[in-house]
XYZ file of C-alpha atoms in Angstrom:
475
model
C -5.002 29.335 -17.859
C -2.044 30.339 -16.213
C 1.574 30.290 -17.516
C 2.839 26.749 -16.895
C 5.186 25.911 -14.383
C 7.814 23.208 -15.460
C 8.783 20.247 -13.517
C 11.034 17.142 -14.682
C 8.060 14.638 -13.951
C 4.120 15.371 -12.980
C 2.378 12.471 -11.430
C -1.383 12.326 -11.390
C -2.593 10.759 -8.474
C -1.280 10.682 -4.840
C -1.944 7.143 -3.694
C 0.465 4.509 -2.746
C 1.687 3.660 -6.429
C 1.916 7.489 -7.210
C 3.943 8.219 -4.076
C 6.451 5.680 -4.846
C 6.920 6.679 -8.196
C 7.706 10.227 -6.437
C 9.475 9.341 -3.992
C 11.974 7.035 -7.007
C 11.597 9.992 -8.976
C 13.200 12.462 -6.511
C 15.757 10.067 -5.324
C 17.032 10.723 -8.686
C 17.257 14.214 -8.250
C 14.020 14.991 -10.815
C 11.852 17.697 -9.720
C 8.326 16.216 -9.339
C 4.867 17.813 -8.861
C 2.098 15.565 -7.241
C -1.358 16.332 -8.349
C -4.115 14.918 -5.657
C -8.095 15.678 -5.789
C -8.772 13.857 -2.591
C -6.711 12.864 0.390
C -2.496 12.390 -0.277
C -2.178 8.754 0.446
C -5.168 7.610 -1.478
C -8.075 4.161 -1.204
C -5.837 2.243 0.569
C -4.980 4.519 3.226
C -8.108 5.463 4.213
C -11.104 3.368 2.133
C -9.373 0.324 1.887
C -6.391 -1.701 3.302
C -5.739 0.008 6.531
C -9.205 0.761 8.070
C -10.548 -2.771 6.567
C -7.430 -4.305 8.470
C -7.729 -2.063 11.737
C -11.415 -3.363 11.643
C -10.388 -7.031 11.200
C -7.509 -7.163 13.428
C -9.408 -7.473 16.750
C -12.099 -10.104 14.723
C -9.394 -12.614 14.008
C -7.653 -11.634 17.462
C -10.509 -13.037 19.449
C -10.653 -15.756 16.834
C -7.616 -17.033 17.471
C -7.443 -16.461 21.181
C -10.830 -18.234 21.621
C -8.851 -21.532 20.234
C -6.431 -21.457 22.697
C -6.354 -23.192 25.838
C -6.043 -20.882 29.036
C -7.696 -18.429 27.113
C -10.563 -19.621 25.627
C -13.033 -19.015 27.991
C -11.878 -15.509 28.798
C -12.984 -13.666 25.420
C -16.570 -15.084 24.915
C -17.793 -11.656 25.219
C -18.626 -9.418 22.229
C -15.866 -7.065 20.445
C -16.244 -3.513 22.100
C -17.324 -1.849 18.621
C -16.498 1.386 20.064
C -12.613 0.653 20.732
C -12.598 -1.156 17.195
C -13.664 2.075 15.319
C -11.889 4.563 17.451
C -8.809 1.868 16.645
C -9.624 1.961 12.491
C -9.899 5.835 12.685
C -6.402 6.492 14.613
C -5.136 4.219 11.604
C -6.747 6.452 9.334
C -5.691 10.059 10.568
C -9.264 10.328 11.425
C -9.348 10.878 7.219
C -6.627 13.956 7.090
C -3.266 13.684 5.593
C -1.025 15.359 7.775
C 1.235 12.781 8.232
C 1.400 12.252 4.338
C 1.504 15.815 3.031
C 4.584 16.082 5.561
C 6.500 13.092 3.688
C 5.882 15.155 0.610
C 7.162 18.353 1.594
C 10.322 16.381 3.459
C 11.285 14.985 -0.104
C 11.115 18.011 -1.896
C 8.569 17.443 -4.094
C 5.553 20.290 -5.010
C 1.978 19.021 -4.220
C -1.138 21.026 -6.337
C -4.166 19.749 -4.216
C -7.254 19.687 -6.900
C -8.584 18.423 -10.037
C -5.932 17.083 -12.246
C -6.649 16.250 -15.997
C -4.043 15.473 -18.999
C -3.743 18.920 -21.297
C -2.196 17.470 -23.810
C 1.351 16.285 -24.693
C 3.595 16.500 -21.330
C 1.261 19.145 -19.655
C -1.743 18.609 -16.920
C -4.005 21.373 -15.993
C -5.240 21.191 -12.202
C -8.344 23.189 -11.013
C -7.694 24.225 -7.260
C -10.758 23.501 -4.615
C -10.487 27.793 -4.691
C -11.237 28.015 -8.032
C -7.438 27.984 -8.947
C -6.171 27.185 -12.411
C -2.563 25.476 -12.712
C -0.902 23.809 -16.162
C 2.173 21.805 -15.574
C 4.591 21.196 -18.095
C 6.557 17.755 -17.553
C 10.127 17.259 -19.704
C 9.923 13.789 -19.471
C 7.608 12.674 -18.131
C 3.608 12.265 -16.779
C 2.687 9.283 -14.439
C -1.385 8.400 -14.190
C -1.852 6.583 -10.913
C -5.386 7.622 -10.780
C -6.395 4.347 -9.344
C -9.707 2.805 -9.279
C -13.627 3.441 -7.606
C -15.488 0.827 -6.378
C -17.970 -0.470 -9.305
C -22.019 -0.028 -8.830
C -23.932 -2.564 -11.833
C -26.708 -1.037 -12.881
C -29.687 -3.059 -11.471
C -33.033 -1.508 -11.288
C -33.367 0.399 -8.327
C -30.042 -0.136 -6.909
C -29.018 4.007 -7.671
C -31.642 5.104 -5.334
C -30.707 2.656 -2.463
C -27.971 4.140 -1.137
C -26.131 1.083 -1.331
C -22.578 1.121 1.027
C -19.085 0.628 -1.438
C -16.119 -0.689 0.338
C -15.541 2.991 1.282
C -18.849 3.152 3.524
C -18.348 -0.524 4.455
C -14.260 0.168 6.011
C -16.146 4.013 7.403
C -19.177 3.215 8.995
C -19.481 4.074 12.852
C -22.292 1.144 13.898
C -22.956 -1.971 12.772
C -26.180 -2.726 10.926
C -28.269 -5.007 12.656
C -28.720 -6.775 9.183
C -26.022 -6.596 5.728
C -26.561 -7.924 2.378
C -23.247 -8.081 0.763
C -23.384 -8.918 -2.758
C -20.302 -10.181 -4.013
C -17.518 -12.861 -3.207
C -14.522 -11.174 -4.028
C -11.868 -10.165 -1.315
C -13.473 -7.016 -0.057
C -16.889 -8.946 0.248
C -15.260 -12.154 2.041
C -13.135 -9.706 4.723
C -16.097 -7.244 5.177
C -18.467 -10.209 5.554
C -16.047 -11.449 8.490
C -15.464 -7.801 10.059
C -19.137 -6.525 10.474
C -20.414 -10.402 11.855
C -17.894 -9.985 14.523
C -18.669 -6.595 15.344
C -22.467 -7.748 15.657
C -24.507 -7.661 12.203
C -26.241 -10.472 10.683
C -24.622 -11.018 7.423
C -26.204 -12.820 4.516
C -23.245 -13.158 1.640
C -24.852 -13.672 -1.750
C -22.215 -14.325 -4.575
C -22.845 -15.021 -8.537
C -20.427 -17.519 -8.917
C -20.173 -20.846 -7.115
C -17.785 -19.927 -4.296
C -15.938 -17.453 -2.658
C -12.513 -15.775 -3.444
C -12.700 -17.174 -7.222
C -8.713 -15.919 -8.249
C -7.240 -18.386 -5.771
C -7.241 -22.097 -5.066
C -10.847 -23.307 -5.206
C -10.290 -24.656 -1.289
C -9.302 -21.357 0.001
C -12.575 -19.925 -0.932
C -14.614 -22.826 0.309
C -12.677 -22.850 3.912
C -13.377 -19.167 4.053
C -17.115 -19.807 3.283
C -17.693 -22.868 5.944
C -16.083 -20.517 8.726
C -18.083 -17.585 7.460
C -21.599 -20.167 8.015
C -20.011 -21.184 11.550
C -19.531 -17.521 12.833
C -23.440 -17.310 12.304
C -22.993 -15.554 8.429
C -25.289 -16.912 5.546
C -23.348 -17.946 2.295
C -25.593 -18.389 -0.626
C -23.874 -18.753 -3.894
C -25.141 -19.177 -7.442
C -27.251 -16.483 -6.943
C -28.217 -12.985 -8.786
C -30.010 -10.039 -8.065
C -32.752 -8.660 -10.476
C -33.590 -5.541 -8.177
C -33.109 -3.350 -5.245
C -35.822 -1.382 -3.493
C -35.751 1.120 -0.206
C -38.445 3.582 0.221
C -37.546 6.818 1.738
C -33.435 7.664 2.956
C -34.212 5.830 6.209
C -35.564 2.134 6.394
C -34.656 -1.647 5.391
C -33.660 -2.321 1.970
C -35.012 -5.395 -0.075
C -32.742 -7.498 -2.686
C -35.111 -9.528 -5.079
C -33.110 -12.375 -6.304
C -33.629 -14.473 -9.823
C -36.695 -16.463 -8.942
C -38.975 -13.716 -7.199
C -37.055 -14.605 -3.685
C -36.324 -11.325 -1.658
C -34.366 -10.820 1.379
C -34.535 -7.403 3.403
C -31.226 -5.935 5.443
C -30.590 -2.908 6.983
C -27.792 -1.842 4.574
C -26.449 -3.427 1.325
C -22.944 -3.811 0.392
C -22.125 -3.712 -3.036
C -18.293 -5.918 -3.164
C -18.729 -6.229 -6.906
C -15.649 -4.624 -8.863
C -13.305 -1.782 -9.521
C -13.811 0.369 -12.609
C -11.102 2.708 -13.542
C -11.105 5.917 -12.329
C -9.726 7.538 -15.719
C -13.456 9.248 -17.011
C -12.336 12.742 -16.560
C -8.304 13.497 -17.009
C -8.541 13.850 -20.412
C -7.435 11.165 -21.549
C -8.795 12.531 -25.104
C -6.636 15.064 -25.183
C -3.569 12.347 -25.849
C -6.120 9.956 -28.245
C -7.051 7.500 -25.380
C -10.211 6.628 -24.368
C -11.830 8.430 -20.991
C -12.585 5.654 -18.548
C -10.664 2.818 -20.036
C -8.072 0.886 -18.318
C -4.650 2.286 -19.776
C -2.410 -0.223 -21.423
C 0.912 -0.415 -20.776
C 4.390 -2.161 -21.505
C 6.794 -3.941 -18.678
C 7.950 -0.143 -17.710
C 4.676 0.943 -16.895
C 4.730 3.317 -19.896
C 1.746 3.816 -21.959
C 1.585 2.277 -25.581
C 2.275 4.487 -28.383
C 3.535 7.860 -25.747
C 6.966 7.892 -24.987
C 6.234 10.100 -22.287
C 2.987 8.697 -20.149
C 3.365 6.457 -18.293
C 0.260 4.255 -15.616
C 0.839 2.705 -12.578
C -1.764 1.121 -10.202
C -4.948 0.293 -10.714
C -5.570 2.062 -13.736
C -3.355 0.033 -15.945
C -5.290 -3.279 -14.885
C -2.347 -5.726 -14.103
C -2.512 -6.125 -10.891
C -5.385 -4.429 -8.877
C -3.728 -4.715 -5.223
C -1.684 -1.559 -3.322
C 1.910 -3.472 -2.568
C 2.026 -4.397 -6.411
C 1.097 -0.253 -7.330
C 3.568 0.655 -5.487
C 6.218 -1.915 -7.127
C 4.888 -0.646 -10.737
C 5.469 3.031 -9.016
C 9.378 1.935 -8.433
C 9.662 0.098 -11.707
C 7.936 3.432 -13.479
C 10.546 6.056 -11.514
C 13.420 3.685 -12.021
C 12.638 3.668 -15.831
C 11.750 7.443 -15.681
C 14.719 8.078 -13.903
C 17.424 6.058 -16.638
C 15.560 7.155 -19.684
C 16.235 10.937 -18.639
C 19.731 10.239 -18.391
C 19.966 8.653 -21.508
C 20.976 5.524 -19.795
C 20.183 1.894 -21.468
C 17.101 -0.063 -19.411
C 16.879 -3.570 -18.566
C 13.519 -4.626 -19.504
C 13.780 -7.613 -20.263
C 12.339 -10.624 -17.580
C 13.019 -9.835 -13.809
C 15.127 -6.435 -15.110
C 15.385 -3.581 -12.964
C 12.875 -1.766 -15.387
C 10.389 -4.645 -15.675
C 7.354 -5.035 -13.597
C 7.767 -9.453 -13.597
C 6.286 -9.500 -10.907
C 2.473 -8.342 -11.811
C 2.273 -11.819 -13.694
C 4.675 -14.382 -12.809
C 4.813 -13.655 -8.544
C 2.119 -11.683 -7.763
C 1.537 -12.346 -4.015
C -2.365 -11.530 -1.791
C -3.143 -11.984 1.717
C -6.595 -12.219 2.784
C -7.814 -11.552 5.901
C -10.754 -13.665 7.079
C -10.885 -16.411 9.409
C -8.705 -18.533 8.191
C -6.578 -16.410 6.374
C -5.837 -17.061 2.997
C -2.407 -16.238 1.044
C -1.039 -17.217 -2.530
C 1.328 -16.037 -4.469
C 1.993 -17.018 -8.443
C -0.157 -19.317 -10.276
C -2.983 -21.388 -9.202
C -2.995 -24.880 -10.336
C -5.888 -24.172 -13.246
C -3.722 -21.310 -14.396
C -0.620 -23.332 -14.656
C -2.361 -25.508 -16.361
C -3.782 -23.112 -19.183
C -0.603 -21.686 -19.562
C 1.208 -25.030 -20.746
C 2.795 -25.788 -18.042
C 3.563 -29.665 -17.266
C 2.801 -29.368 -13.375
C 2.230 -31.037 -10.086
C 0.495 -29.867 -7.105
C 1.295 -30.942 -3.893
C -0.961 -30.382 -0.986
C -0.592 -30.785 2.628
C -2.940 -30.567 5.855
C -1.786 -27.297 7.396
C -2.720 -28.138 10.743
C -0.979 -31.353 10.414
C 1.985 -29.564 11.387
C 3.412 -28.975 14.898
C 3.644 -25.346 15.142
C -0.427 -25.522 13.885
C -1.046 -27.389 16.458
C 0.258 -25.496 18.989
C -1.036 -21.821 17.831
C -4.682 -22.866 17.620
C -6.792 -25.756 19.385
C -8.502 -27.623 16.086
C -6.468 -25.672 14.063
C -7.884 -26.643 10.091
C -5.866 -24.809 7.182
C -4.388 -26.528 3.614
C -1.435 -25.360 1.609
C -1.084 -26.259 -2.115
C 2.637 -25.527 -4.021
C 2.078 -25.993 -7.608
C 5.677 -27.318 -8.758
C 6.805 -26.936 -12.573
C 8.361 -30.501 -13.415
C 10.390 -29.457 -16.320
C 12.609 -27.045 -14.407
C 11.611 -28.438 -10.555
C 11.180 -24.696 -9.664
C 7.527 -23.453 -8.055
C 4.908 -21.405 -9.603
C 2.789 -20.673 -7.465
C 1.781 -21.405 -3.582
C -1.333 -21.363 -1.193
C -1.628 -21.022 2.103
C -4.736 -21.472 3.965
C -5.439 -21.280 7.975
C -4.890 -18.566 11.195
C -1.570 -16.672 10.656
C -1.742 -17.928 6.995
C -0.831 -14.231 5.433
C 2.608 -14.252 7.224
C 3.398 -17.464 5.451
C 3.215 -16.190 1.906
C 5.946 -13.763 1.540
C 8.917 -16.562 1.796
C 6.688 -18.511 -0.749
C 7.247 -14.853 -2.425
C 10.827 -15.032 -2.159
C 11.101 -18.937 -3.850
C 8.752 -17.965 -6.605
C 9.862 -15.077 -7.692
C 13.556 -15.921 -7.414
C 13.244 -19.524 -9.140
C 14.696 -21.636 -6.245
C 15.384 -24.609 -7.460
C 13.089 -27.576 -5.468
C 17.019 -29.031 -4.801
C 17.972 -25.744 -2.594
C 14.650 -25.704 -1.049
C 14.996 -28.723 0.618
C 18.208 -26.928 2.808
C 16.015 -24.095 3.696
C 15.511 -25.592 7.118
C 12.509 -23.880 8.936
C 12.409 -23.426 12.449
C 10.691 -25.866 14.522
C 8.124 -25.811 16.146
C 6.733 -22.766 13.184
C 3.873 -23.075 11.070
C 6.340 -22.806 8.476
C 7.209 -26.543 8.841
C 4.873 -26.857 6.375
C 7.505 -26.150 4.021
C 9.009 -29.361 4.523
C 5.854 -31.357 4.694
C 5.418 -30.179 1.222
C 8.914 -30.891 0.186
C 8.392 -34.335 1.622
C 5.328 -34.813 -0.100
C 7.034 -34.057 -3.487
C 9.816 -36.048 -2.834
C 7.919 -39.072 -1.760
């Protein structure tokens, strides 16, 4: 090994919650070195978020224009698959980080491209893709934002399938004439709608009894029924036993519980994120290689004054725009504690990651959209709360009406009636995910019901359904 090289902070992992806790880090004036196997800019920028949403964004496009009158009859036609993919790989750099490796460089910090694994206390060894051997020594502190892979289960057969991951699902060039997802979680509900409207057959088979199971049972079930109408098969409550494709061309064949099998010609595995912690020795600092990594309000690891995790890895909140919030929590703390200044960690403090559990907002994007932010109604409910949900028929409003022909969407607040301040909201319908961030705004910053009601939304918006809801409560 070489002689290490000393830098204030060394983050492990270049994705969106690593590059934030740089980019916090250097505002400070700490020097920072940013350790990256893959591409800088990580899943999301080129697996996950942007190539799944360049993808979708012509899919609900037509949807919506198809709904209006004028319009309607002048995009019958299929989606030109061609533009879509050439669209999701401008979004993507065509996979090279460029772009990314220049923001890195422009703040001054050092990026080692390569292997990077914990070497003990404060220091990280990186292996080069040369062959190159680097240890770097942090004063204060290492960051993990190693993020996540997506999860295979180990059912016979499936290894030597070839099954697609998210990251062959948001990648692929054509669209299989037939694909099995397995799975009803958010990647397998927005894949399911991408690849139908760019021409596959999609049969959906989920475990559980509905799609989207961490938000409002009716956002799943609104998601499913336009999934069935688009030409998809939903099946729920069912499992697979087995997987078998002969050869590394040909259909593959699911065998469900019962005997039942169904043949595709590619399988989608949307079932999970493990952590992607099973080689940066983790051992080397007494935790345990691929385990999540626990952490307190700061981000910083239990029992290391020193280590911090943000992203994925740490398992609070398993979506990109809360990594990166954990990534400015974690600098902002990393920043204060090497100045020897006091933090305020305490609930919604400038060194406290609240928002992970008590306003944690997701947009989904199927037809309808679906959006929530805070707790659902069963949550609030297990957690003590004495609650009320209020629901309203989105496309009841005005400005539903006149976006979309037929328009059909729901939005649920759940209301807390000891302190009349909202815990959580859902939004459901077209143009749904650009409701949910001033439902953001009220739940994270406790507006009282009382000032809500002079929050006067514009009419004719979609957002009238804020006072529909008020309404409702107010009776």
């Amino acid at each position: 090994m070489s002689e290490a090289v000393e830098y204030d902070v060394v983050v492990l992992g270049a994705g969106p919650a690593g590059e934030n806790v740089v980019d916090r880090t250097r505002a400070a004036g700490l020097t920072t070195a940013l350790v990256e196997a893959e591409l800088v800019g990580g899943e999301c920028s080129y697996w996950a978020c942007v190539p799944s949403k360049a993808l979708l964004r012509p899919a609900l496009a037509r949807a919506d224009a198809r709904r209006v009158p004028g319009l309607a009859g002048s995009v019958g036609g299929p989606l030109d698959a061609s533009a879509v993919f050439a669209h999701r790989d401008y979004w993507t750099g065509s996979w090279k980080d460029d772009g990314q490796v220049d923001w890195v460089d422009s703040i001054g910090a050092h990026l080692y491209r390569g292997h990077g694994r914990l070497y003990g206390v404060r220091k990280v060894a990186v292996t080069s893709p040369e062959g190159e051997h680097h240890v770097l020594a942090a004063r204060h502190a290492v960051v993990v934002a190693t993020g996540t892979r997506a999860m295979v289960p180990d059912v016979p057969g499936l290894a030597g399938a070839r099954p697609w991951t998210s990251r062959e699902a948001t990648s692929a060039r054509q669209a299989p004439g037939r694909l099995l997802i397995v799975g009803g979680s958010v990647v397998a509900a927005e894949m399911a709608t991408a690849w139908q409207a760019l021409g596959s057959q999609v049969t959906l088979l989920v475990r559980g009894s509905g799609l989207l199971p961490r938000m409002e049972p009716f956002a799943g079930e609104l998601v499913a029924e336009a999934l069935r109408e688009a030409g998809a098969v939903v099946r729920t409550d069912v499992s697979v036993e087995a997987v078998v494709r002969d050869g590394s061309t040909g259909p593959v064949q699911v065998v469900l519980e019962g005997g039942e099998i169904l043949e595709g010609d590619e399988l989608l595995m949307a079932t999970g994120r493990s952590p992607h912690t099973e080689d940066i020795g983790l051992e080397t600092v007494g935790l345990t290689p691929g385990g999540w990594i626990p952490v307190d309000e700061s981000c910083r690891v239990e029992g290391h004054d020193w280590l911090y995790a943000v992203g994925d890895v740490n398992h609070r909140a398993l979506l990109t725009h809360q990594g990166k919030y954990q990534g400015r929590i974690a600098g902002a703390a990393i920043a204060a504690r090497a100045a020897g200044a006091e933090l305020d960690t305490g609930r919604w403090g400038a060194h406290a990651a609240t928002a992970d559990t008590q306003a944690l907002p997701q947009a989904v994007f199927t037809d309808p959209e679906a959006a929530a932010v805070g707790l659902t109604l069963a949550e609030a409910e297990r957690a003590g709360h004495r609650v009320r949900a209020v629901d309203y028929d989105l496309g009841k409003v005005s400005g539903a009406g006149l976006y979309a022909d037929g328009y059909r969407g729901r939005a649920r607040m759940v209301v807390d009636l000891d302190r009349e301040v909202l815990l959580g909201v859902t939004f459901v319908g077209p143009g749904a995910a650009e409701l949910v961030h001033a439902a953001t705004v009220a739940v994270a910053g406790e507006v009282p019901i009382d000032r809500l009601w002079h929050a006067v939304p514009s009419f004719p918006t979609i957002s009238e359904i804020w006072l529909r809801l008020l309404e409702t409560y107010r009776g």
